[in-house]
PDB file of C-alpha atoms in Angstrom:
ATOM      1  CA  UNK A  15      -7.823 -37.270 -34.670  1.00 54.00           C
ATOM      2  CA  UNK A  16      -8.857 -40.156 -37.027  1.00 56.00           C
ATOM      3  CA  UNK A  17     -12.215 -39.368 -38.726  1.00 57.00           C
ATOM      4  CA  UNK A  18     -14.305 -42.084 -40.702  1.00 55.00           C
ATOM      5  CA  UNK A  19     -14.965 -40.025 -43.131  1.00 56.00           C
ATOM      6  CA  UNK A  20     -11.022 -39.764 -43.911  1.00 55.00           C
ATOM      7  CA  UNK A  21     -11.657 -43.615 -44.823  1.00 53.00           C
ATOM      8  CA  UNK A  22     -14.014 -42.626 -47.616  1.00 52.00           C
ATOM      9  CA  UNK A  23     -13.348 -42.904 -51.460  1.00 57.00           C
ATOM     10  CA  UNK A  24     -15.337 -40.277 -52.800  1.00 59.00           C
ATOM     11  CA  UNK A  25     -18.790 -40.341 -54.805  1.00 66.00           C
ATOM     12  CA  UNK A  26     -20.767 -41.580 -51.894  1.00 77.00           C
ATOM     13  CA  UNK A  27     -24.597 -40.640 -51.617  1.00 84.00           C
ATOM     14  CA  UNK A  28     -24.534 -37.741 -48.663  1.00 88.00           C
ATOM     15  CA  UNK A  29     -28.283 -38.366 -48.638  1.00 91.00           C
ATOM     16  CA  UNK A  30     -27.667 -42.157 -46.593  1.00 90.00           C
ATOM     17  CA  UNK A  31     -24.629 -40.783 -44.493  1.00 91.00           C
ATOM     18  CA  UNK A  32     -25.206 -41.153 -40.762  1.00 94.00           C
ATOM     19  CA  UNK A  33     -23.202 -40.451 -37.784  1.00 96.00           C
ATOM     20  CA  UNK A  34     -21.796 -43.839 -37.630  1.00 93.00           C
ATOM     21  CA  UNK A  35     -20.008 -42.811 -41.264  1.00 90.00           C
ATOM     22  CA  UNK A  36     -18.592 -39.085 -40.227  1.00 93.00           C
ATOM     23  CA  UNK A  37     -18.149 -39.612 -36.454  1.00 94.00           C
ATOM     24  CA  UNK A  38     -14.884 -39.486 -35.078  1.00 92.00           C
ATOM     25  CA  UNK A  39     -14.395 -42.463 -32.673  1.00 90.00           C
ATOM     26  CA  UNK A  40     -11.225 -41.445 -30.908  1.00 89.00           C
ATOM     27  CA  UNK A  41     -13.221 -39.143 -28.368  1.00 92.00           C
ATOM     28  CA  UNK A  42     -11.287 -37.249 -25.753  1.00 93.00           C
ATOM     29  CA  UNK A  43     -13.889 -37.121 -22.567  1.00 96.00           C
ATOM     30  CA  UNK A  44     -13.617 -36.451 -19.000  1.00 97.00           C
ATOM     31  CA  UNK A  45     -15.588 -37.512 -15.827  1.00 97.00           C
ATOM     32  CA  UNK A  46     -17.219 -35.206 -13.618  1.00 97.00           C
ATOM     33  CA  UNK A  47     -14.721 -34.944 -11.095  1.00 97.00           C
ATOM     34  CA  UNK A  48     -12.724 -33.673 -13.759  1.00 98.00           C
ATOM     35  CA  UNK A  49     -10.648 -30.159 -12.940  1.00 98.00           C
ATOM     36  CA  UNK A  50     -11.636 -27.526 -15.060  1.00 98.00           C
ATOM     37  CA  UNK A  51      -8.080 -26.303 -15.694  1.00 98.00           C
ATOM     38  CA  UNK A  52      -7.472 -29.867 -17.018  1.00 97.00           C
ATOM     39  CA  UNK A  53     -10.498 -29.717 -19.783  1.00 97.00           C
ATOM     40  CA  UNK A  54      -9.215 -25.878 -20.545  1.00 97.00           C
ATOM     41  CA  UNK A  55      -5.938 -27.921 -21.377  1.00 95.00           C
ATOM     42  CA  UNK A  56      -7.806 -30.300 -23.707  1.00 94.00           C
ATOM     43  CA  UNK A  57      -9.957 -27.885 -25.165  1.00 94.00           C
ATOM     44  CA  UNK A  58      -7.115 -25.479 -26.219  1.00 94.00           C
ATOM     45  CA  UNK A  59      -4.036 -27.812 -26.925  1.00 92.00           C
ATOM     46  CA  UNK A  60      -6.560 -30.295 -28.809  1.00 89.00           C
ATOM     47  CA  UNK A  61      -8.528 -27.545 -30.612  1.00 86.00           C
ATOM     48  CA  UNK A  62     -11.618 -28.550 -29.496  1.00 85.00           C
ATOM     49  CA  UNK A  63     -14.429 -26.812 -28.863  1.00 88.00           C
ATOM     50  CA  UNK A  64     -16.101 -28.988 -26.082  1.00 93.00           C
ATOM     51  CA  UNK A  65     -15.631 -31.909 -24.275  1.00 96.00           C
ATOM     52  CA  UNK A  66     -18.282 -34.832 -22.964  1.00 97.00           C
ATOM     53  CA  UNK A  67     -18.297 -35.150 -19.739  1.00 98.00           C
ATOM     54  CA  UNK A  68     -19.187 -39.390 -18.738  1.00 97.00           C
ATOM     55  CA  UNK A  69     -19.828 -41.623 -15.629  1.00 94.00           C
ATOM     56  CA  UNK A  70     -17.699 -44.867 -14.793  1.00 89.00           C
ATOM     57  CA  UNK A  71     -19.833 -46.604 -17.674  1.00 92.00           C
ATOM     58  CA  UNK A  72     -18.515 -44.223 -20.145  1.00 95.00           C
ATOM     59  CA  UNK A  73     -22.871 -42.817 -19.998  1.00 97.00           C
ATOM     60  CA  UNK A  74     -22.358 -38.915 -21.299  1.00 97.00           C
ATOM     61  CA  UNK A  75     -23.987 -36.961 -18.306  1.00 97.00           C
ATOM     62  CA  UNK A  76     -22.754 -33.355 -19.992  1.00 97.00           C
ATOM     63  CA  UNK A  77     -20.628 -31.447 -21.679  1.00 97.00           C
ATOM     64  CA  UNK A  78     -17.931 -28.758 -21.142  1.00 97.00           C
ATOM     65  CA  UNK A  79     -17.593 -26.309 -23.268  1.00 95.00           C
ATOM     66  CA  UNK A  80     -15.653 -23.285 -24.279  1.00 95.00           C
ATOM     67  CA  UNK A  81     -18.872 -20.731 -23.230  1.00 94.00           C
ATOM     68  CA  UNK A  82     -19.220 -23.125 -20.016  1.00 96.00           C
ATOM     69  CA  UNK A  83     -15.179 -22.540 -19.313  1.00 97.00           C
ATOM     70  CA  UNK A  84     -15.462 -18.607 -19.978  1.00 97.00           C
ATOM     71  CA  UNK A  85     -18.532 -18.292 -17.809  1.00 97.00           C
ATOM     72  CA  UNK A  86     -16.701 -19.907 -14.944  1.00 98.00           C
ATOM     73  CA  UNK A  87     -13.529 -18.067 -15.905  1.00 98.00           C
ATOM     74  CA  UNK A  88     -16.038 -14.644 -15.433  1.00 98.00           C
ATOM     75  CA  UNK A  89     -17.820 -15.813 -12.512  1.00 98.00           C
ATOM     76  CA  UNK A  90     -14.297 -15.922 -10.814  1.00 98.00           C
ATOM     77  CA  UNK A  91     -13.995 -19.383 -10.322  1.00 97.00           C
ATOM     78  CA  UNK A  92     -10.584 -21.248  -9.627  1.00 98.00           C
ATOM     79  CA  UNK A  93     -10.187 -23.243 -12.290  1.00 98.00           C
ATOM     80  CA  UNK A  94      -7.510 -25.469 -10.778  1.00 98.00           C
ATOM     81  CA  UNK A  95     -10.289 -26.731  -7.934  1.00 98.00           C
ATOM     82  CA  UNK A  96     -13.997 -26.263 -10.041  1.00 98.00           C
ATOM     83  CA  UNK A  97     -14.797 -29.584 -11.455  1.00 98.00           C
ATOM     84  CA  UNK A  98     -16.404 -30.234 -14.817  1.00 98.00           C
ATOM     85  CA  UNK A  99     -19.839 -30.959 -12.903  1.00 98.00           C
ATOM     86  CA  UNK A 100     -20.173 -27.841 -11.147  1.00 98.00           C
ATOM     87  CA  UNK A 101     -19.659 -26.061 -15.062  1.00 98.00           C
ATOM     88  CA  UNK A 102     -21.195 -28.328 -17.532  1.00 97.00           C
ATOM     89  CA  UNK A 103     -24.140 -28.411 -19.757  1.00 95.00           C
ATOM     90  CA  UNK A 104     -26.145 -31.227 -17.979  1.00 95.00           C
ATOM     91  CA  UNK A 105     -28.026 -33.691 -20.307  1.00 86.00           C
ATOM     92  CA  UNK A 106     -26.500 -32.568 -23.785  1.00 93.00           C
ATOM     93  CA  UNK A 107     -28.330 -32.785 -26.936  1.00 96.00           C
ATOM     94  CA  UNK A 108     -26.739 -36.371 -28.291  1.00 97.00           C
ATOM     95  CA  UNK A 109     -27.360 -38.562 -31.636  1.00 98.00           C
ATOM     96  CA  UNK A 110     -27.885 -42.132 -32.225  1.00 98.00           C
ATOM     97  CA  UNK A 111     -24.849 -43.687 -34.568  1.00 96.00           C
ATOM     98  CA  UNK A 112     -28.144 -44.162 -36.993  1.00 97.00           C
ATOM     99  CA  UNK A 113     -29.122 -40.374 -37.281  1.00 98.00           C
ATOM    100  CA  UNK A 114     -28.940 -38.941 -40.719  1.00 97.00           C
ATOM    101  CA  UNK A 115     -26.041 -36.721 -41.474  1.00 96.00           C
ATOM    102  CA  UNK A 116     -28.515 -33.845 -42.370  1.00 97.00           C
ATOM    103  CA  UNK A 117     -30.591 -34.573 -39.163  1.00 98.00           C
ATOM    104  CA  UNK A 118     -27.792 -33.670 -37.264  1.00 98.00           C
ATOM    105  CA  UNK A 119     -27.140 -30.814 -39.345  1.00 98.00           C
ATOM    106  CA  UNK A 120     -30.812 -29.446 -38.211  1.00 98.00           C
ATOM    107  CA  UNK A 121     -29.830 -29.628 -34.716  1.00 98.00           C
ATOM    108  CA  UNK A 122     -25.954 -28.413 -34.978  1.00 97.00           C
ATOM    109  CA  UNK A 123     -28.366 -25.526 -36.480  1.00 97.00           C
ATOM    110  CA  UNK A 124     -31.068 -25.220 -34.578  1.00 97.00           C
ATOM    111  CA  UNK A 125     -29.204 -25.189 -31.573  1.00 95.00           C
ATOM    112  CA  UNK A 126     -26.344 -23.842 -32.425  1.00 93.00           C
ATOM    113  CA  UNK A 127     -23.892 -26.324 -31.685  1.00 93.00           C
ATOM    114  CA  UNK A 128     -20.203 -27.265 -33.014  1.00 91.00           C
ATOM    115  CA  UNK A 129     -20.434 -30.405 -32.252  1.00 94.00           C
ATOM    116  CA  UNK A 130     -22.457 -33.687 -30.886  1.00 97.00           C
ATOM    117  CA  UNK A 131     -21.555 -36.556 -28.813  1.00 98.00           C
ATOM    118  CA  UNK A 132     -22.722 -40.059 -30.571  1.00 97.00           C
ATOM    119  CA  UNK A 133     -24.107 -42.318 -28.194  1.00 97.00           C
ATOM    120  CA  UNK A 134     -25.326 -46.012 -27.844  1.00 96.00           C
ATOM    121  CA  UNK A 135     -28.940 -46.967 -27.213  1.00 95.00           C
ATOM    122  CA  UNK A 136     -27.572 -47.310 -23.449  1.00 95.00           C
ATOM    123  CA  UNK A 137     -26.310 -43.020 -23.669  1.00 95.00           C
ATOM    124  CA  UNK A 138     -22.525 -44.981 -23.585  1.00 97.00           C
ATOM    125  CA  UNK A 139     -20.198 -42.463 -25.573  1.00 97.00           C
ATOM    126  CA  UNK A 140     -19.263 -43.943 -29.002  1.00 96.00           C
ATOM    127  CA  UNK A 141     -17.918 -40.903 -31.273  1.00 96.00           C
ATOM    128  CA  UNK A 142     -18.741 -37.423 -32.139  1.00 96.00           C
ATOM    129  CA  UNK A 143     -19.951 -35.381 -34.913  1.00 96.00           C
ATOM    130  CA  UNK A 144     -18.308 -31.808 -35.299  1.00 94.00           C
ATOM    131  CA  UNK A 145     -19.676 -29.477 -38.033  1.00 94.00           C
ATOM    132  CA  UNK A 146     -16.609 -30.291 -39.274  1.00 92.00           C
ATOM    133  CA  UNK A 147     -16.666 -33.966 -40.394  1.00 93.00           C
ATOM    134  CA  UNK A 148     -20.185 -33.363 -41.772  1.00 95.00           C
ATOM    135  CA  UNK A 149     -18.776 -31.043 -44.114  1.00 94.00           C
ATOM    136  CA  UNK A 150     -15.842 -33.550 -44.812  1.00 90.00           C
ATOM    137  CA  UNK A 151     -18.843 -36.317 -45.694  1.00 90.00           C
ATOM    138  CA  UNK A 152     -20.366 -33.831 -48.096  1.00 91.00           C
ATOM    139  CA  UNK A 153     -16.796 -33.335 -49.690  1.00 89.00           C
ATOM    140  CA  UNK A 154     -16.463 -36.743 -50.128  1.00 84.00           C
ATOM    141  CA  UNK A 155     -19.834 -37.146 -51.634  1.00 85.00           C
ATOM    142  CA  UNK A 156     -19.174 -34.835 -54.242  1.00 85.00           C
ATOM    143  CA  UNK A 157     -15.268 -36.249 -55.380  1.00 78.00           C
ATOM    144  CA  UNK A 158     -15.238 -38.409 -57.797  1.00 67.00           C
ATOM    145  CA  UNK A 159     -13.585 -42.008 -56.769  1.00 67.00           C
ATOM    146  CA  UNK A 160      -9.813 -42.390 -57.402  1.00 58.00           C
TER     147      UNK A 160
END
């Protein structure tokens, strides 16, 4: 999984980074219809820890997590016929490509969250923001250039 952040030099101001600079754009996501079995598959192989969930238009309508898998996996649900709608977080918290790195790291937070879809003014998917790759930006911000 290609980061933008990977792309960075070092010595950059962290204070300006937004989610357009640490996003990843290569986003694995699922539609609704989606088996469940087939985003456990994702989720584990890819070492994610959630997945958005979109319409046709590629609009993020949820999000499937690892809690939303285990609940369903408790509750006694086939996985191999429950769908990603009948399990997902509906309406997931989501950032503009604008929003301040340390925004989002008041929501990841607040809410306690791994990791954010990144969404166009229209909610169409663009990237996402782990924990991860805002901790990569701050790494970079602090290296000196090569």
């Amino acid at each position: 999984m290609t980061r933008r952040v990977d792309f960075m030099l070092g010595g950059e101001d962290f204070s300006t980074m937004t989610a357009g600079h640490v996003m990843q754009s290569e986003v694995f996501y699922f539609s609704e219809d989606t088996p469940v079995i087939d985003l456990l598959s994702a989720i584990t192989m890819g070492g994610f820890g959630s997945v958005p969930i979109t319409t046709a238009g590629d609009v993020v309508v949820g999000i499937v997590s690892e809690y939303d898998i285990l609940n369903a996996i408790q509750a006694g649900k086939d996985l191999n016929t429950v769908t990603a709608k009948e399990v997902m977080t509906k309406t997931p918290v989501a950032v503009p490509e604008e929003m301040s790195a340390k925004e989002i790291i008041a929501i990841l937070q607040s809410k306690h969250l791994i990791r954010v879809p990144v969404v166009d003014k229209n909610g169409v998917l663009i990237g996402i923001v782990a924990r991860r790759d805002i901790l990569m930006g701050y790494l970079r911000s602090v290296e000196s250039p090569p």
